[in-house]
Each structure stands twice: as C-alpha cells, then as structure tokens.
PDB file of C-alpha atoms in Angstrom:
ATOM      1  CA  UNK A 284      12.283 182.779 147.222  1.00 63.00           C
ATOM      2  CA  UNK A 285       8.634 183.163 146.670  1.00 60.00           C
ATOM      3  CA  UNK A 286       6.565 179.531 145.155  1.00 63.00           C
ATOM      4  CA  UNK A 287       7.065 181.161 141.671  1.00 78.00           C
ATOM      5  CA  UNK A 288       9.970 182.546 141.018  1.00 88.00           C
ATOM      6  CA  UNK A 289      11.360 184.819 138.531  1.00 94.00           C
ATOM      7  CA  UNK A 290      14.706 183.536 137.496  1.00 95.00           C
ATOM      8  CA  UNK A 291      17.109 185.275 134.891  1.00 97.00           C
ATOM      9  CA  UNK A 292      19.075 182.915 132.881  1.00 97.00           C
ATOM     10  CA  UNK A 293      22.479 184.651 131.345  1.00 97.00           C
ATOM     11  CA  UNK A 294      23.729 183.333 128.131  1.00 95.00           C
ATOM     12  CA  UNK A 295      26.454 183.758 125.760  1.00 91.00           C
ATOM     13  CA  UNK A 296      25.204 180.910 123.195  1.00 86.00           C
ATOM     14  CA  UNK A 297      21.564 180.063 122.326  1.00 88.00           C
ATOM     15  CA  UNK A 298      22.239 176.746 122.428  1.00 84.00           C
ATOM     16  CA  UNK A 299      22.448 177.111 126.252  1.00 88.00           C
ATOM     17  CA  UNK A 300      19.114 178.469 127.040  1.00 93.00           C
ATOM     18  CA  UNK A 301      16.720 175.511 126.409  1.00 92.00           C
ATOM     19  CA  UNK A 302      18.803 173.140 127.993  1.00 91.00           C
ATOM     20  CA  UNK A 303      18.557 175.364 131.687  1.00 94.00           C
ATOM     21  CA  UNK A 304      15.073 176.743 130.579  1.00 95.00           C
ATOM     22  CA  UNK A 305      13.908 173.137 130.607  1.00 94.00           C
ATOM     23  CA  UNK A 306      15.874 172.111 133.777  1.00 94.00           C
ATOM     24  CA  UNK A 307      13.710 175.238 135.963  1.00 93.00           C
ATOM     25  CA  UNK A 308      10.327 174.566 134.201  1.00 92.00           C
ATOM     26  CA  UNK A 309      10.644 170.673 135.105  1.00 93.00           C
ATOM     27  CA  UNK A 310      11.842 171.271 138.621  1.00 92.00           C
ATOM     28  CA  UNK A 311       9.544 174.575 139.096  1.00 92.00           C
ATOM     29  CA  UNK A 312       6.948 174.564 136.945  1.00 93.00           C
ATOM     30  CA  UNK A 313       5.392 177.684 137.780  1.00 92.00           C
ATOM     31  CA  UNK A 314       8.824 179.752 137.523  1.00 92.00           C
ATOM     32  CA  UNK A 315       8.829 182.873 135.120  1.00 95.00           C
ATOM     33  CA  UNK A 316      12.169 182.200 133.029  1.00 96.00           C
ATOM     34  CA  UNK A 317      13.873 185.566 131.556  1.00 97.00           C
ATOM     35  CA  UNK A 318      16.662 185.120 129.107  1.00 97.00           C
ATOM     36  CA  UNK A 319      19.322 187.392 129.038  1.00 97.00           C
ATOM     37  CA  UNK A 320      21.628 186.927 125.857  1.00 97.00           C
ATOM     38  CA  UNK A 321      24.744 188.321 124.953  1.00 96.00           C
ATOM     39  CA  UNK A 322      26.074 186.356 121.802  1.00 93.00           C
ATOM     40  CA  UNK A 323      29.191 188.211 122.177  1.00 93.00           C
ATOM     41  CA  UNK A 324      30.644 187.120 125.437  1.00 93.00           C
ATOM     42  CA  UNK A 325      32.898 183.946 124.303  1.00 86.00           C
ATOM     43  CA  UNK A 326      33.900 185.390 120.620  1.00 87.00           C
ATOM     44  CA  UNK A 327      35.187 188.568 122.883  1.00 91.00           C
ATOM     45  CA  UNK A 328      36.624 186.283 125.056  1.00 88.00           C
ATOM     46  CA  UNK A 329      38.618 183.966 122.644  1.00 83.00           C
ATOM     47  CA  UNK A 330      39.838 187.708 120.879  1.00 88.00           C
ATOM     48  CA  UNK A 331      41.417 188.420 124.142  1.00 88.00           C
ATOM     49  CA  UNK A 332      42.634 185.407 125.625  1.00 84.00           C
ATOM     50  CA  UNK A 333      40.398 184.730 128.085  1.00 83.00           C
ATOM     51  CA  UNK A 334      38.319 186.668 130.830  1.00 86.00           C
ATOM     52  CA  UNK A 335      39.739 189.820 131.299  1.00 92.00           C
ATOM     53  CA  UNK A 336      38.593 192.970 133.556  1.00 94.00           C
ATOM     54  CA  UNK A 337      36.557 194.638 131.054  1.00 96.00           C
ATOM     55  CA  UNK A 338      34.583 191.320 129.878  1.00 95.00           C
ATOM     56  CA  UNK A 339      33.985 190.751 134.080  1.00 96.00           C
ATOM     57  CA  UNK A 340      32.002 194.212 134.268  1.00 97.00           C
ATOM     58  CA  UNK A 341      30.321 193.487 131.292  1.00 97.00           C
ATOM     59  CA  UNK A 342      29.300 190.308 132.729  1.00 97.00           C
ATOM     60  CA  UNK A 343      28.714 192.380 136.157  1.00 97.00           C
ATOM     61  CA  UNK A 344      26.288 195.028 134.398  1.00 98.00           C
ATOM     62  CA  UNK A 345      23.817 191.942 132.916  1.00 98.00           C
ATOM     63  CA  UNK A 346      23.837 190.691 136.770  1.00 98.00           C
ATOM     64  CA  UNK A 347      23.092 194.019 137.749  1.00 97.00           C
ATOM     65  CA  UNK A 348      20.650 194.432 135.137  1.00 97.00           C
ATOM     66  CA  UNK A 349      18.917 191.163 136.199  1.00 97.00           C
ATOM     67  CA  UNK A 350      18.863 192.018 139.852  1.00 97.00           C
ATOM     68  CA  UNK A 351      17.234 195.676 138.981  1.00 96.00           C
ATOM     69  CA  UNK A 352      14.211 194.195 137.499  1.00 94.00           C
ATOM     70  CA  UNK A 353      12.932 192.055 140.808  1.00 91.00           C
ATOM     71  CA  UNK A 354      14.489 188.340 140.077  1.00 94.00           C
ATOM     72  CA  UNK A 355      14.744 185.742 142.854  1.00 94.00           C
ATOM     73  CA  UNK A 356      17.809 184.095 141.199  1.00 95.00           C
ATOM     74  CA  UNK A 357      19.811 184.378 138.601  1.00 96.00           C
ATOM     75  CA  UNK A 358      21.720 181.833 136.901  1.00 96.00           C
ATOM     76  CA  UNK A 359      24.409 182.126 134.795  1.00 96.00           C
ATOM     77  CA  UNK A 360      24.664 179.596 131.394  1.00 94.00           C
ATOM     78  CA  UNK A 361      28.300 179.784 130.392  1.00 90.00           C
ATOM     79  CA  UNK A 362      31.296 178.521 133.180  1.00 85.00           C
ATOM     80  CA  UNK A 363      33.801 181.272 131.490  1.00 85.00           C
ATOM     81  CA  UNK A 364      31.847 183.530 133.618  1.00 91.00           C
ATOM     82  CA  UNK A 365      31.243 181.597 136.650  1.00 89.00           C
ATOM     83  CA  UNK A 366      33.644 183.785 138.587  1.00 90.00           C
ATOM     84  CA  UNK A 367      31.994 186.772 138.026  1.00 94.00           C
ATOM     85  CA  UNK A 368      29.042 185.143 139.718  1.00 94.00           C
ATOM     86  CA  UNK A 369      30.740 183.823 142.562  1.00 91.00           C
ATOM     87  CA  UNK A 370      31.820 187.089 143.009  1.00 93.00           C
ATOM     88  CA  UNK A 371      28.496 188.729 143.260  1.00 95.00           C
ATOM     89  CA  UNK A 372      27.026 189.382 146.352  1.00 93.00           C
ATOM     90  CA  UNK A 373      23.149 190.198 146.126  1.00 94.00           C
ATOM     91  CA  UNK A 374      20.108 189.326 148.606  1.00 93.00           C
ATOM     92  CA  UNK A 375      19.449 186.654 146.003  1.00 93.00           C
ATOM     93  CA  UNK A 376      20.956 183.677 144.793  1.00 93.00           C
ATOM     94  CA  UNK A 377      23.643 184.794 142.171  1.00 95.00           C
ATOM     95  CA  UNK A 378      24.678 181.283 140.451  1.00 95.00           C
ATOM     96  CA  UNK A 379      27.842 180.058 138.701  1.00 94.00           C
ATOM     97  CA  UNK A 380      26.845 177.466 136.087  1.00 93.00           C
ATOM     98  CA  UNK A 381      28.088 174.335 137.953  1.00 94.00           C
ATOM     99  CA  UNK A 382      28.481 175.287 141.355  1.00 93.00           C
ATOM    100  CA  UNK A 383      25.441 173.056 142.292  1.00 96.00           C
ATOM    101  CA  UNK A 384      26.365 170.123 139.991  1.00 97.00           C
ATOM    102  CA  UNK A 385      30.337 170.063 141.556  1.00 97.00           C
ATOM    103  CA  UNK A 386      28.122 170.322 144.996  1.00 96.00           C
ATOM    104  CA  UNK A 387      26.410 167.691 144.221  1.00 96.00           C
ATOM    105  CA  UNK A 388      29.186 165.373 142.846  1.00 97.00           C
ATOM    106  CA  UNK A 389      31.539 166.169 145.740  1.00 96.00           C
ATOM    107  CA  UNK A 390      28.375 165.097 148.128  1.00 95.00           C
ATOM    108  CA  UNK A 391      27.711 161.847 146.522  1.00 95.00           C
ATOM    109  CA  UNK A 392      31.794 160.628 146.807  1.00 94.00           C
ATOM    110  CA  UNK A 393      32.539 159.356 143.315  1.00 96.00           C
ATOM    111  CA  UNK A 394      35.826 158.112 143.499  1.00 95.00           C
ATOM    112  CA  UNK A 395      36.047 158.815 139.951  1.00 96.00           C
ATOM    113  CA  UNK A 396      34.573 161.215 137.336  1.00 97.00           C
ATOM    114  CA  UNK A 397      34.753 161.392 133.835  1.00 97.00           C
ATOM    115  CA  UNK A 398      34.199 164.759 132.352  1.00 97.00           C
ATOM    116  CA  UNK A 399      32.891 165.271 128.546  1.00 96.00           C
ATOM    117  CA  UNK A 400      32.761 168.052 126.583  1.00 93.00           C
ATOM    118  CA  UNK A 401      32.015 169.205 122.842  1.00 92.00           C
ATOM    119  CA  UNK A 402      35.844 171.052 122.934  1.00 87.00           C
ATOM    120  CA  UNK A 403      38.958 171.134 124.184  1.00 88.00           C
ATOM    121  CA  UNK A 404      38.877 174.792 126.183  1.00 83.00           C
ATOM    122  CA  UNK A 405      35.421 173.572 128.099  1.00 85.00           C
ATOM    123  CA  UNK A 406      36.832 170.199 128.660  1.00 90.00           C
ATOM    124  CA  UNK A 407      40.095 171.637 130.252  1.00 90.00           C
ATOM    125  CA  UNK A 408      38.393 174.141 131.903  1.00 87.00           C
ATOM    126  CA  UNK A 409      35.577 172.461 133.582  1.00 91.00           C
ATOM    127  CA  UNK A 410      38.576 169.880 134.632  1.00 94.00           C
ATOM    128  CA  UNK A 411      40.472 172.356 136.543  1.00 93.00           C
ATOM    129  CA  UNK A 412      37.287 173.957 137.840  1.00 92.00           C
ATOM    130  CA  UNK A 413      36.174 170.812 138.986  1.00 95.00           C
ATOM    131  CA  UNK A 414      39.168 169.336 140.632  1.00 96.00           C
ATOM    132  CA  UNK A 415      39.271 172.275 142.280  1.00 94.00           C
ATOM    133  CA  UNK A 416      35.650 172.518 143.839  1.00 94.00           C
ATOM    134  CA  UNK A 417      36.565 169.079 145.081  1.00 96.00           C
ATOM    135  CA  UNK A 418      39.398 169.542 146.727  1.00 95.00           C
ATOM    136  CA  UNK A 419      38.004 172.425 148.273  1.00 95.00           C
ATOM    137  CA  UNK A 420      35.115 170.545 149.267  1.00 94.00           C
ATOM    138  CA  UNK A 421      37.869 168.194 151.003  1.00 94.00           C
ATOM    139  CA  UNK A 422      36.939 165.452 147.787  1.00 92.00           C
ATOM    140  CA  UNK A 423      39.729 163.465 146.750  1.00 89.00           C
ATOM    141  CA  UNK A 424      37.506 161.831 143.559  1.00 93.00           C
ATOM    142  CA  UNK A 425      39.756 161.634 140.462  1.00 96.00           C
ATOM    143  CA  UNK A 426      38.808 163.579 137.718  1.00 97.00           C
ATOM    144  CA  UNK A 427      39.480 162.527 133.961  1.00 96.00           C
ATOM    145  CA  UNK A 428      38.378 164.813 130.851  1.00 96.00           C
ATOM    146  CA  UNK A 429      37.365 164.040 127.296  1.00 96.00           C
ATOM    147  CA  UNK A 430      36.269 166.192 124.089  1.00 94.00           C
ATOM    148  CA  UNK A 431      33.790 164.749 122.188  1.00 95.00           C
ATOM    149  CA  UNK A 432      34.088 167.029 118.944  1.00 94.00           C
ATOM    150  CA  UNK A 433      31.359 165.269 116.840  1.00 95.00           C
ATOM    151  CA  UNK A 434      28.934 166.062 119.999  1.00 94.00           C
ATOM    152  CA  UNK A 435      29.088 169.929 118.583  1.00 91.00           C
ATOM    153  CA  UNK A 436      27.752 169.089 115.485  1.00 92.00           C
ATOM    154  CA  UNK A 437      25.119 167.689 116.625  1.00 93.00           C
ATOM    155  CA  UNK A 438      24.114 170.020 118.920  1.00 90.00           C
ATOM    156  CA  UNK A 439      24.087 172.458 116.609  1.00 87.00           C
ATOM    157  CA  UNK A 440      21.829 170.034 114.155  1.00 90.00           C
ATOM    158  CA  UNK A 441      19.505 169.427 116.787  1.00 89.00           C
ATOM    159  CA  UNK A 442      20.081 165.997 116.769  1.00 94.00           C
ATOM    160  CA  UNK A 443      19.561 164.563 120.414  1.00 94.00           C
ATOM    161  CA  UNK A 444      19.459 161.210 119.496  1.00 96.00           C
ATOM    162  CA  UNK A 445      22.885 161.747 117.557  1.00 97.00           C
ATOM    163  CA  UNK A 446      24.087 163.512 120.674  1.00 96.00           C
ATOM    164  CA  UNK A 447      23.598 160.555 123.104  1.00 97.00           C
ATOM    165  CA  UNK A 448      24.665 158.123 120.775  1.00 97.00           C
ATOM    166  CA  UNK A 449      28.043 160.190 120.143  1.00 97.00           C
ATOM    167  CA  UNK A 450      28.737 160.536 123.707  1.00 97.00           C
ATOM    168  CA  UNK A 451      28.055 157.012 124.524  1.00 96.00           C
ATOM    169  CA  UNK A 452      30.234 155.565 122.163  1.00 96.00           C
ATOM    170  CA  UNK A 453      33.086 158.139 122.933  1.00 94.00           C
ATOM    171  CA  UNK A 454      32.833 156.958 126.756  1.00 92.00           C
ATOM    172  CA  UNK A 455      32.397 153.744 126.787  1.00 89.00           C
ATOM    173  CA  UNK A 456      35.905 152.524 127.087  1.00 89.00           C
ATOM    174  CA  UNK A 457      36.700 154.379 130.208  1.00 91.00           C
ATOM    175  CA  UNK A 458      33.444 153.369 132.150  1.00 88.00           C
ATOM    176  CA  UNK A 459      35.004 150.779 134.014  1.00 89.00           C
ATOM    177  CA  UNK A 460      37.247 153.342 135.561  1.00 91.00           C
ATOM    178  CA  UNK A 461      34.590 155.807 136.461  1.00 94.00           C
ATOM    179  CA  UNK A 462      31.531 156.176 138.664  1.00 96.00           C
ATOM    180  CA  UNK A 463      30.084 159.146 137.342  1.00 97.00           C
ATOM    181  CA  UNK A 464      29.695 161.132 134.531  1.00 97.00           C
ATOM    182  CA  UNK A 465      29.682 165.355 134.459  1.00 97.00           C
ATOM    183  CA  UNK A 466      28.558 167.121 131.234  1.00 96.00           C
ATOM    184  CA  UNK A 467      30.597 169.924 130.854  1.00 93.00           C
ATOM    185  CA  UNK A 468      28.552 172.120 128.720  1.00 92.00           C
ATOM    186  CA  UNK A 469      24.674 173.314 129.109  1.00 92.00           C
ATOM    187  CA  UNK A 470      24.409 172.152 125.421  1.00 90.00           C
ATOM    188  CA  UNK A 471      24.989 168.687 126.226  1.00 93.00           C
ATOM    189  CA  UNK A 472      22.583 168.490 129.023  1.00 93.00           C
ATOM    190  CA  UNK A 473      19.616 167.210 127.702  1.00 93.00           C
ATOM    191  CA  UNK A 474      21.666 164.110 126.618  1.00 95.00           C
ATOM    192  CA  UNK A 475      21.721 163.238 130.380  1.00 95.00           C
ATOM    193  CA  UNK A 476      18.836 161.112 130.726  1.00 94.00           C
ATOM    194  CA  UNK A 477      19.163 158.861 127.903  1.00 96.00           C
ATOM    195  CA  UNK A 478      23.579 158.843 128.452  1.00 97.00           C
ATOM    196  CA  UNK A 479      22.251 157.587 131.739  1.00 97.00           C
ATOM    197  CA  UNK A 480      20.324 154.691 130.296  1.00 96.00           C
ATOM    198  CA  UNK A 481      23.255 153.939 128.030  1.00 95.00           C
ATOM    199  CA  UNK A 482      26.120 153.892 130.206  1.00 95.00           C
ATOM    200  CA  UNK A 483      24.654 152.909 133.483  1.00 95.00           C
ATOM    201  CA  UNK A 484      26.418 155.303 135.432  1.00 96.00           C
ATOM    202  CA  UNK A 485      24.896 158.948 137.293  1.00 97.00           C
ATOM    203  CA  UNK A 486      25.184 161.549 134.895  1.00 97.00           C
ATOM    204  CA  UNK A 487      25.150 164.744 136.564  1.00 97.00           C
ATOM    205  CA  UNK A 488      24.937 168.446 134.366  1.00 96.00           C
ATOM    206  CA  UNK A 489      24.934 172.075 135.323  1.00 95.00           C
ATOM    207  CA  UNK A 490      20.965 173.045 134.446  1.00 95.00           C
ATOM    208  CA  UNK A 491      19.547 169.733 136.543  1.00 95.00           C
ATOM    209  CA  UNK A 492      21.557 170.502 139.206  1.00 96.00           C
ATOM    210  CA  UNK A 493      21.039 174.156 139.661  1.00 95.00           C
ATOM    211  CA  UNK A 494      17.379 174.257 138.945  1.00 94.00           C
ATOM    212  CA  UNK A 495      17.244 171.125 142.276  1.00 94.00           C
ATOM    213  CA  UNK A 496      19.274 173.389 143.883  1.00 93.00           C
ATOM    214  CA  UNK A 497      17.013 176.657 143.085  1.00 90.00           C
ATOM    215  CA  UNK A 498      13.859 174.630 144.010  1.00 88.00           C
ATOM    216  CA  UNK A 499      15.614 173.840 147.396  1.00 87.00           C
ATOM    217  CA  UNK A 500      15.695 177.390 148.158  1.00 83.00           C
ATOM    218  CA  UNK A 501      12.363 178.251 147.111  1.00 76.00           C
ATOM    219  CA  UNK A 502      10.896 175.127 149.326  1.00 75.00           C
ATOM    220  CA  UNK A 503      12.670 177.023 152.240  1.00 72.00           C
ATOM    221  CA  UNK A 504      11.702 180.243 151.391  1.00 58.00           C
ATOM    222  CA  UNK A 505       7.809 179.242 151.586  1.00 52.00           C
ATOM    223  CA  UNK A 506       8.397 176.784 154.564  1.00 48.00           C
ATOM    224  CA  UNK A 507       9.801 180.070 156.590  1.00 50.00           C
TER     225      UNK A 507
END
C-alpha cells in the first residue's frame, strides 16, 4: 500500500460515511477517500429477511467495481455485509467493517465487553458476530449487548453531544461489570472519544480500528 492511498469506503447509510471518512483522514492524512453508496442495501435487506444470494453479488459487483478503478483497500461501512468481504479475495485489503476492531478487542483480553447499539438487529448481530470472532480468536471475554434507541435520533439530528450523553447514561449501570466498550454501528463512532472520557473505560469502534489497521499496512508497504 503506497504512502497515500486510495481507499473505497462502501455504504448503505450516509450516516456511515463521515464517521470512517474521518477515522482514514486522521490516521492517513494524505489518503484519497472514495465513497461508494448504495442507500438501498439494508431496506432490500429487511424486505427479504436478511442477506440473501442476490443482495451478496450486489454487494460483490460494488467490490468489484472498487477494485477496477486502482484502490489499495477497500472498506466496507455496514456489518450486514461483512461476509461478503471476508469472502473476497483481491491483491488488496478487502475489509469487513469490524474485523479490525474484534482484532483488536480479542488482542487486548477484556474479560468483559459491553456492546451498544442504536437497534435491536445491529445490537444482536454485532453480539453474535463478536462472540464469535472471539472464540475463534481462542477469547473467552464475555460479551453483553444493549440498544440504545434514543442514540438514533440523535444521530440522525446531528447531535454529538446528545449522542454521548445518551450512551453514557444508558451504560452506566453495567460499567462495573465490563472492561470495555464496542460501538456497534459506524454512526455511533464519533461518540468514542468523549464516551471514553465519560465512562472511563476503552471504547473501541469499527472506523478507528480499521483505518489503524489500514495505516499498519501502508507503513509496511513503504518500509518494504
């Protein structure tokens, strides 16, 4: 990966993109950022139940698309999709959203981790997905979820100091059985710092994670 990197970010909500755009430009701050969107990913999804085979090529032709034009990564935004991604093979990184951050969290050794989320279906999800990464990573941290619904709205306000302060008070009866704190949604990342300062424990979130994990890679690539 060359010292400036093209990196395509893949979407299915708006609300996703500054939260990773912000994450690469902070960790590689000469990085050319491409957005991808397709707004119709999760409403197709919840009209069929889930990720079927036709919504997996559709997510395989914007990879493909990506890779065409020249990227040196490309990161996906929304974890319904992160299997599609994992399933990619390319000559360049080809990232689930929180492969890095359930890296990260099954190298630090939490014994516990609380994980929050705007809804149910991400909070479930990213549970499962999580637990799983972990025990596959031979982790036996235990992993609690929680929906914060008020966190949506505002999100979709823009209200960041609303966001921490909704989050914060939603978690802070269960921080004395947790050491760490995942964010299960790319929306609710750039709550992280300040949650941090307010609960006292890591936070860890998809878009910090993979944009320390895609500035690893490019510090290789240039030391080679």
């Amino acid at each position: 990966m060359s010292t400036a990197p093209k990196i395509a970010l893949i979407s299915a909500v708006p609300a996703a993109i500054p939260a990773a755009s912000d994450a690469l430009r902070d960790a590689l701050p000469d990085a050319v950022v491409w957005n991808i969107l397709d707004d119709r990913l999760l409403t197709d999804a919840d009209s069929r139940g889930g990720l079927d085979s036709e919504l997996r090529r559709r997510m395989q032709r914007l990879i493909t698309h990506a890779l065409t034009e020249d990227v040196d990564a490309v990161l996906l935004t929304c974890s319904l999709y992160g299997p599609v991604a994992q399933q990619t093979h390319a000559d360049v990184p080809v990232m689930a959203p929180d492969e890095a951050a359930f890296a990260d969290i099954a190298a630090a050794g939490y014994a516990s981790v609380l994980v929050l989320a705007s809804v149910d279906t991400a909070r479930d999800d990213s549970v499962e997905r999580l637990r799983t990464a972990l025990r596959d990573a031979g982790a036996d941290s235990r992993v609690v979820g929680l929906s914060v619904p008020a966190a949506m709205a505002a999100t979709k306000a823009g209200d960041h100091d609303a966001l921490v302060a909704t989050l914060a008070e939603a978690c802070v009866n269960l921080l004395d059985d947790v050491e760490a704190v995942f964010l299960a949604q790319y929306s609710l990342a750039p709550a992280g710092a300040a949650l941090h300062e307010a609960v006292g424990v890591p936070v860890v979130s998809g878009p910090k994670s993979a944009a320390a994990a895609l500035l690893r890679l490019a510090s290789e690539g240039s030391a080679r």
